[in-house]
CSV table of C-alpha atoms in Angstrom, one decimal:
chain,number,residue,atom,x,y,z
A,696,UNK,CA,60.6,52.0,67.4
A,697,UNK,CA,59.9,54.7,64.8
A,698,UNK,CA,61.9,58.1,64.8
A,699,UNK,CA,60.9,60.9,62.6
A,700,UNK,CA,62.8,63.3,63.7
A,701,UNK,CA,66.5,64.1,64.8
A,702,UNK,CA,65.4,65.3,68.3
A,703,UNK,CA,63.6,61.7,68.7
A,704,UNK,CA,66.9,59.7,67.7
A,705,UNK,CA,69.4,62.2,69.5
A,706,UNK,CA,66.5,61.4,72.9
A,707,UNK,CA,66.6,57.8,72.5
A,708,UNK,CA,70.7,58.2,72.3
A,709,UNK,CA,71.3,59.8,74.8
A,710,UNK,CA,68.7,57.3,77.0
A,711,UNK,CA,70.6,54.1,75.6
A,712,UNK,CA,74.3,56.2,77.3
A,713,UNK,CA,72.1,56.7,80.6
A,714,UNK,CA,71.3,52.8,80.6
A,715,UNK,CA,74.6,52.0,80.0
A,716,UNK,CA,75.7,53.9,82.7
A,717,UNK,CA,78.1,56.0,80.3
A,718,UNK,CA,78.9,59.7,80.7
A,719,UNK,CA,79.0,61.9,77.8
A,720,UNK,CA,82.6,61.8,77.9
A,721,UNK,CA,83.1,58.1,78.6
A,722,UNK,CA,81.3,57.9,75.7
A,723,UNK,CA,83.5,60.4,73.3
A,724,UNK,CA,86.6,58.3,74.6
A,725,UNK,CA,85.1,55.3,73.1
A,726,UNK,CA,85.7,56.3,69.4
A,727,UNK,CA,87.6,59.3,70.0
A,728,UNK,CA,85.3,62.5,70.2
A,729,UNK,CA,85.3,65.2,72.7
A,730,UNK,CA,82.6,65.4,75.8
A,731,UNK,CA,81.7,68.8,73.7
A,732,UNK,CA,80.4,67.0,71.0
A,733,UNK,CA,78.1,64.3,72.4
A,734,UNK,CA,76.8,67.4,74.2
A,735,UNK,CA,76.1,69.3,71.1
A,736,UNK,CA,74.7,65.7,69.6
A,737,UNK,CA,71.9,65.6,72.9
A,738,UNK,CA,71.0,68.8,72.4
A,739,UNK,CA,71.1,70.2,68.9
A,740,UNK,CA,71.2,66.8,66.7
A,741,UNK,CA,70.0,68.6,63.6
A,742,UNK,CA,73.7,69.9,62.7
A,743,UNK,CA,75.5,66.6,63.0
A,744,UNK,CA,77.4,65.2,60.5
A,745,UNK,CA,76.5,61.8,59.5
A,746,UNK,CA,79.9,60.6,60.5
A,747,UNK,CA,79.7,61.7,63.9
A,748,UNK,CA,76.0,60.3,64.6
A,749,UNK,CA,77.5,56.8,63.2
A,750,UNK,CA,80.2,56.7,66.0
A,751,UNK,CA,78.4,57.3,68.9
A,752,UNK,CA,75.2,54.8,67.2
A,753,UNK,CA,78.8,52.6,68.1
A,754,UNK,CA,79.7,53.9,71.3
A,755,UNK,CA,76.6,53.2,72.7
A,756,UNK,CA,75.8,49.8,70.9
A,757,UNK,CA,73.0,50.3,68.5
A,758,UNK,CA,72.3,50.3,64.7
A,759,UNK,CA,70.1,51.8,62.1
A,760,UNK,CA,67.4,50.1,60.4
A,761,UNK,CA,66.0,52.0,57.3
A,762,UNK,CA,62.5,50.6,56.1
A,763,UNK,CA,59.7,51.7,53.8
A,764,UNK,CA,56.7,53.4,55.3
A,765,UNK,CA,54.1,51.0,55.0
A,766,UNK,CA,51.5,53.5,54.2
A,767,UNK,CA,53.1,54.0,50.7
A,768,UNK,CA,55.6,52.7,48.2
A,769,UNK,CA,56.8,56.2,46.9
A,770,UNK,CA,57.8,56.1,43.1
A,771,UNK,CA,60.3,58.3,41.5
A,772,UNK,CA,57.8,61.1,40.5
A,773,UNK,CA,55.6,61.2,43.6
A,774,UNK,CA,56.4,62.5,47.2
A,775,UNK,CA,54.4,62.2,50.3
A,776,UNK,CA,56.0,64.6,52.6
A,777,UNK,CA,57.4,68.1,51.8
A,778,UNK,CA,60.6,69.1,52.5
């Protein structure tokens, strides 16, 4: 699965803690964060520290895979998106 975007990764969170069967909050006790801020993750993922976006990746038993667009191999001098 591809995610470009942190609305896609905080949606495909927060349907990995419904499969599980976890409540926001069951999930915050699992590596000690409040209800409040897998809330605030679900719903506004843009303004979460990277810290905080590792722990509940833990809480709710997945990982991150970082690979290279296929399209391109992007070199030190060239971009292909703006930011």
């Amino acid at each position: 699965m591809f995610i470009r975007s942190p609305k896609e990764l905080a949606l495909l969170i927060s349907n990995q803690r419904k499969k599980l069967k976890l409540s926001q909050a069951e999930v915050g006790k699992l590596v000690g964060l409040k209800q409040q801020t897998i809330s605030e993750f679900e719903i506004k993922p843009e303004g979460t520290k990277l810290n905080t976006l590792f722990h509940i990746l833990s809480a709710v038993n997945l990982d991150i895979k970082i690979a290279i667009k296929d399209d391109a191999i992007i070199t030190k001098n060239e971009w292909k998106e703006e930011w």
